[in-house]
Tab-separated table of C-alpha atoms in Angstrom:
chain	number	residue	atom	x	y	z
E	1	UNK	CA	0.049	-0.076	0.000
E	2	UNK	CA	1.030	3.596	-0.624
E	3	UNK	CA	2.335	6.008	2.111
E	4	UNK	CA	-0.361	7.341	4.338
E	5	UNK	CA	1.636	10.732	4.657
E	6	UNK	CA	1.432	13.176	7.589
E	7	UNK	CA	-1.971	13.574	9.776
E	8	UNK	CA	-3.576	10.329	8.227
E	9	UNK	CA	-7.445	9.985	8.224
E	10	UNK	CA	-9.323	6.842	7.554
E	11	UNK	CA	-11.755	9.008	5.192
E	12	UNK	CA	-8.666	9.900	2.897
E	13	UNK	CA	-7.229	6.444	2.808
E	14	UNK	CA	-7.459	4.775	-0.673
E	15	UNK	CA	-9.566	1.382	-0.858
E	16	UNK	CA	-6.213	-0.286	-1.090
E	17	UNK	CA	-4.685	1.369	2.190
E	18	UNK	CA	-8.178	0.624	4.031
E	19	UNK	CA	-7.866	-2.873	3.176
E	20	UNK	CA	-4.176	-3.022	4.550
E	21	UNK	CA	-5.001	-1.067	7.531
E	22	UNK	CA	-7.942	-3.573	8.518
E	23	UNK	CA	-5.640	-6.638	8.134
E	24	UNK	CA	-2.931	-5.033	9.805
E	25	UNK	CA	-5.222	-4.704	12.777
E	26	UNK	CA	-5.373	-8.483	13.305
E	27	UNK	CA	-1.634	-8.710	14.176
E	28	UNK	CA	-0.493	-4.966	14.967
E	29	UNK	CA	3.075	-5.816	14.154
E	30	UNK	CA	5.868	-3.483	13.332
E	31	UNK	CA	5.579	-1.672	9.710
E	32	UNK	CA	7.588	1.256	8.330
E	33	UNK	CA	4.465	3.401	7.642
E	34	UNK	CA	3.687	4.868	10.966
E	35	UNK	CA	0.370	6.548	9.800
E	36	UNK	CA	-1.485	3.469	10.302
E	37	UNK	CA	-0.144	3.328	13.978
E	38	UNK	CA	-1.432	6.721	14.500
E	39	UNK	CA	-4.798	6.038	13.081
E	40	UNK	CA	-5.086	3.231	15.634
E	41	UNK	CA	-3.927	5.734	18.215
E	42	UNK	CA	-6.701	8.244	17.169
E	43	UNK	CA	-9.180	5.520	17.777
E	44	UNK	CA	-7.934	4.321	20.922
E	45	UNK	CA	-7.698	8.140	22.357
E	46	UNK	CA	-11.267	8.423	21.179
E	47	UNK	CA	-12.273	5.285	23.266
E	48	UNK	CA	-10.483	6.380	26.324
E	49	UNK	CA	-12.126	10.002	25.788
E	50	UNK	CA	-15.622	8.506	25.638
E	51	UNK	CA	-15.191	5.830	28.433
E	52	UNK	CA	-15.936	3.328	25.865
E	53	UNK	CA	-13.884	-0.166	26.594
E	54	UNK	CA	-11.190	1.974	28.102
E	55	UNK	CA	-9.272	-1.338	29.706
E	56	UNK	CA	-9.262	-2.863	26.260
E	57	UNK	CA	-8.077	0.354	24.785
E	58	UNK	CA	-5.174	0.383	27.092
E	59	UNK	CA	-4.522	-3.124	26.428
E	60	UNK	CA	-4.029	-2.210	22.617
E	61	UNK	CA	-2.145	1.118	23.600
E	62	UNK	CA	0.408	-0.652	25.489
E	63	UNK	CA	0.909	-3.210	22.583
E	64	UNK	CA	1.482	-0.232	20.109
E	65	UNK	CA	3.766	1.370	22.771
E	66	UNK	CA	6.049	-1.609	22.707
E	67	UNK	CA	6.053	-2.284	19.150
E	68	UNK	CA	6.937	0.754	17.821
E	69	UNK	CA	10.087	2.750	18.326
E	70	UNK	CA	9.962	5.976	17.016
E	71	UNK	CA	10.546	9.404	18.825
E	72	UNK	CA	7.136	10.963	17.499
E	73	UNK	CA	5.063	7.855	18.261
E	74	UNK	CA	6.902	7.196	21.672
E	75	UNK	CA	5.885	10.746	22.793
E	76	UNK	CA	2.356	10.434	21.646
E	77	UNK	CA	1.517	6.883	22.791
E	78	UNK	CA	3.178	7.771	26.214
E	79	UNK	CA	1.251	11.049	26.700
E	80	UNK	CA	-2.017	8.926	26.008
E	81	UNK	CA	-1.002	6.311	28.519
E	82	UNK	CA	-0.600	8.859	31.493
E	83	UNK	CA	-3.708	10.799	30.414
E	84	UNK	CA	-5.753	7.558	30.627
E	85	UNK	CA	-4.099	6.699	34.180
E	86	UNK	CA	-4.691	10.298	35.306
E	87	UNK	CA	-8.309	10.422	33.996
E	88	UNK	CA	-9.420	7.261	35.539
E	89	UNK	CA	-7.105	7.146	38.361
E	90	UNK	CA	-5.583	4.013	37.443
E	91	UNK	CA	-1.942	3.977	37.793
E	92	UNK	CA	-2.021	0.157	36.832
E	93	UNK	CA	-2.340	1.445	33.372
E	94	UNK	CA	1.278	2.208	33.384
E	95	UNK	CA	2.471	-1.167	34.670
E	96	UNK	CA	4.958	-2.921	32.419
E	97	UNK	CA	5.704	-0.127	30.010
E	98	UNK	CA	8.984	0.636	28.570
E	99	UNK	CA	9.981	3.736	30.828
E	100	UNK	CA	12.968	4.510	28.389
E	101	UNK	CA	10.365	5.607	25.719
E	102	UNK	CA	8.848	7.991	28.023
E	103	UNK	CA	9.726	11.925	27.405
E	104	UNK	CA	11.792	12.871	30.572
E	105	UNK	CA	9.260	14.931	32.205
E	106	UNK	CA	6.726	12.012	32.091
E	107	UNK	CA	9.313	9.348	33.172
E	108	UNK	CA	10.530	11.302	36.346
E	109	UNK	CA	7.062	11.617	37.560
E	110	UNK	CA	5.803	7.998	36.734
E	111	UNK	CA	9.228	6.487	38.191
E	112	UNK	CA	9.012	8.837	41.410
E	113	UNK	CA	5.217	8.212	41.850
E	114	UNK	CA	5.069	4.436	41.360
E	115	UNK	CA	8.270	3.158	42.636
E	116	UNK	CA	9.257	6.510	44.828
E	117	UNK	CA	12.942	6.415	43.887
E	118	UNK	CA	15.243	6.466	40.818
E	119	UNK	CA	18.284	4.003	40.988
E	120	UNK	CA	21.669	4.904	39.794
E	121	UNK	CA	21.479	3.074	36.523
E	122	UNK	CA	18.299	5.127	35.644
E	123	UNK	CA	19.728	8.393	36.520
E	124	UNK	CA	22.709	7.503	34.311
E	125	UNK	CA	20.321	6.686	31.289
E	126	UNK	CA	18.659	9.717	31.679
E	127	UNK	CA	21.584	11.717	32.120
E	128	UNK	CA	21.329	13.414	28.692
E	129	UNK	CA	17.788	14.249	29.090
E	130	UNK	CA	18.297	16.044	32.390
E	131	UNK	CA	20.821	18.330	30.450
E	132	UNK	CA	24.080	16.557	31.105
E	133	UNK	CA	26.062	16.482	28.078
E	134	UNK	CA	29.422	15.314	28.861
E	135	UNK	CA	28.975	11.588	28.821
E	136	UNK	CA	32.647	10.832	28.347
E	137	UNK	CA	33.212	9.131	31.742
E	138	UNK	CA	29.747	7.367	31.600
E	139	UNK	CA	30.630	5.828	28.371
E	140	UNK	CA	34.319	5.179	28.971
E	141	UNK	CA	34.161	4.196	32.777
E	142	UNK	CA	30.600	3.220	33.482
E	143	UNK	CA	31.208	1.117	36.542
E	144	UNK	CA	33.370	3.842	38.022
E	145	UNK	CA	30.946	6.324	37.377
E	146	UNK	CA	28.322	4.427	38.885
E	147	UNK	CA	30.323	3.808	42.056
E	148	UNK	CA	30.969	7.558	42.437
E	149	UNK	CA	27.313	8.386	41.726
E	150	UNK	CA	26.064	6.058	44.242
E	151	UNK	CA	28.742	7.195	46.697
E	152	UNK	CA	27.487	10.654	46.305
E	153	UNK	CA	23.644	9.410	46.668
E	154	UNK	CA	24.681	7.932	50.197
E	155	UNK	CA	26.370	11.171	50.957
E	156	UNK	CA	23.172	13.496	50.326
E	157	UNK	CA	20.284	11.017	50.995
E	158	UNK	CA	21.925	8.069	53.185
E	159	UNK	CA	20.957	5.623	50.444
E	160	UNK	CA	22.382	4.731	47.130
E	161	UNK	CA	19.323	5.761	45.181
E	162	UNK	CA	17.577	9.085	44.401
E	163	UNK	CA	14.248	9.022	46.901
E	164	UNK	CA	11.232	10.913	45.955
E	165	UNK	CA	11.469	14.228	47.658
E	166	UNK	CA	8.569	15.814	49.675
E	167	UNK	CA	7.650	18.154	47.291
E	168	UNK	CA	4.241	19.656	46.731
E	169	UNK	CA	3.039	19.494	43.131
E	170	UNK	CA	1.511	22.833	43.407
E	171	UNK	CA	5.037	24.347	43.632
E	172	UNK	CA	6.275	22.865	40.425
E	173	UNK	CA	6.043	24.435	37.087
E	174	UNK	CA	4.045	22.722	34.528
E	175	UNK	CA	4.673	21.796	30.820
E	176	UNK	CA	1.848	21.225	28.181
E	177	UNK	CA	1.553	17.850	26.857
E	178	UNK	CA	-0.629	16.910	23.651
E	179	UNK	CA	-2.590	14.125	22.472
E	180	UNK	CA	-2.273	12.892	18.822
E	181	UNK	CA	-6.138	13.017	18.080
E	182	UNK	CA	-6.839	16.710	16.886
E	183	UNK	CA	-10.276	16.009	16.741
E	184	UNK	CA	-10.737	15.612	20.644
E	185	UNK	CA	-11.847	19.017	22.369
E	186	UNK	CA	-8.737	21.517	23.038
E	187	UNK	CA	-9.184	21.296	26.936
E	188	UNK	CA	-8.997	17.518	26.580
E	189	UNK	CA	-6.320	17.150	24.083
E	190	UNK	CA	-3.802	19.457	25.947
E	191	UNK	CA	-2.672	18.085	29.366
E	192	UNK	CA	-0.757	20.323	32.022
E	193	UNK	CA	1.834	18.001	33.559
E	194	UNK	CA	4.312	18.669	36.157
E	195	UNK	CA	7.702	19.548	34.766
E	196	UNK	CA	9.936	17.771	37.522
E	197	UNK	CA	13.125	18.599	35.313
E	198	UNK	CA	12.940	22.607	36.291
E	199	UNK	CA	12.424	21.606	40.022
E	200	UNK	CA	15.343	22.479	42.312
E	201	UNK	CA	14.694	19.448	44.568
E	202	UNK	CA	14.545	17.056	41.500
E	203	UNK	CA	15.886	18.090	38.138
E	204	UNK	CA	18.642	20.427	39.729
E	205	UNK	CA	19.677	17.869	42.266
E	206	UNK	CA	19.834	15.198	39.895
E	207	UNK	CA	22.158	17.130	37.577
E	208	UNK	CA	24.221	18.527	40.533
E	209	UNK	CA	24.793	14.733	41.364
E	210	UNK	CA	25.989	13.785	37.693
E	211	UNK	CA	28.182	16.868	37.652
E	212	UNK	CA	29.767	15.805	40.914
E	213	UNK	CA	30.150	12.286	40.167
E	214	UNK	CA	31.749	13.423	36.644
E	215	UNK	CA	34.413	15.430	38.717
E	216	UNK	CA	35.027	12.881	41.215
E	217	UNK	CA	35.656	10.177	38.443
E	218	UNK	CA	38.033	12.694	36.754
E	219	UNK	CA	39.885	13.472	39.888
E	220	UNK	CA	40.187	9.711	40.684
E	221	UNK	CA	41.718	8.881	37.462
E	222	UNK	CA	44.415	11.402	37.680
E	223	UNK	CA	46.035	9.024	39.970
E	224	UNK	CA	44.376	5.711	39.363
E	225	UNK	CA	43.993	5.568	35.567
E	226	UNK	CA	46.041	2.511	35.413
E	227	UNK	CA	43.579	0.492	37.375
E	228	UNK	CA	40.670	1.411	35.118
E	229	UNK	CA	40.714	0.583	31.401
E	230	UNK	CA	38.528	2.672	29.216
E	231	UNK	CA	35.728	0.562	27.487
E	232	UNK	CA	36.928	0.262	23.713
E	233	UNK	CA	34.685	-1.191	20.869
E	234	UNK	CA	36.626	-3.981	19.257
E	235	UNK	CA	36.605	-4.117	15.598
E	236	UNK	CA	36.925	-7.562	13.867
E	237	UNK	CA	37.736	-7.526	10.141
E	238	UNK	CA	36.023	-10.539	8.489
E	239	UNK	CA	38.557	-12.964	7.092
E	240	UNK	CA	38.988	-13.453	3.275
E	241	UNK	CA	38.548	-17.168	2.030
E	242	UNK	CA	40.510	-18.569	-0.562
E	243	UNK	CA	37.731	-20.142	-2.983
E	244	UNK	CA	40.068	-22.722	-4.287
E	245	UNK	CA	41.395	-24.076	-0.882
E	246	UNK	CA	38.621	-23.104	1.569
E	247	UNK	CA	41.281	-21.695	3.866
E	248	UNK	CA	41.726	-18.006	5.240
E	249	UNK	CA	43.701	-15.897	2.925
E	250	UNK	CA	46.646	-13.889	4.336
E	251	UNK	CA	46.169	-10.154	5.089
E	252	UNK	CA	47.952	-7.384	3.099
E	253	UNK	CA	50.181	-7.008	6.295
E	254	UNK	CA	51.006	-10.587	6.537
E	255	UNK	CA	52.045	-10.736	2.737
E	256	UNK	CA	54.047	-7.746	3.317
E	257	UNK	CA	55.904	-8.960	6.403
E	258	UNK	CA	56.489	-12.318	4.624
E	259	UNK	CA	58.038	-10.689	1.639
E	260	UNK	CA	60.119	-8.403	4.103
E	261	UNK	CA	61.288	-11.451	6.033
E	262	UNK	CA	62.196	-13.124	2.563
E	263	UNK	CA	64.202	-10.315	1.685
E	264	UNK	CA	66.271	-10.212	4.982
E	265	UNK	CA	67.075	-14.039	4.617
E	266	UNK	CA	67.891	-13.684	0.930
E	267	UNK	CA	70.507	-11.002	1.325
E	268	UNK	CA	74.059	-12.315	0.828
E	269	UNK	CA	76.130	-12.188	4.311
């Protein structure tokens, strides 16, 4: 079927596209044309808005959220899940979802509301979204960075994870989140959500922890670098096979070295 294009609608689909869409609904497997996934998302948001088979809609929505991994679709499907959980006061709608796909403002809120903590691995994974751009030590010395981060967490909070702070949501600035279905009423489609990244007790504190851990790693490596080997990706060159013998062929470097050795031993004494 041809591409659906941006902002697809069922009315504008060709007969061929409609046939493909209906067949695809039986499996909801991963496809390149995200237009069909968005069409289904529009339908699910409508069901949730009208309180029509909401639990079944959430089940399908979570399947979509798992199947597709695209920044735009991750955003809108995440917003729809959080909107439904908030609208019907059912945090269980968020159980089992891939937290790494959530926008940072949503993920921080969900993690702290559901689990009341952020582990060191989660803080490191979210580092760039928290505004920390210098990932040199995180990439090259992950174990050491995690060790320093957990040490700083213990110093500040008395535990090796970041606990949910006792911060009133009323004191936190809000950010606007949008549902994908533009046919819904504007006051329903726009969701005001607490922006924890701008909060001093959360976003700023997490950033400061990352900065302190970075500087601690930097200071430690000045005198202990020989104890830590930086992570390096190993590159392997595919061996060339001689089609006649079936054995690996010598590399250009091996041939050059062999030729040089031959010349050396062939020189008159």
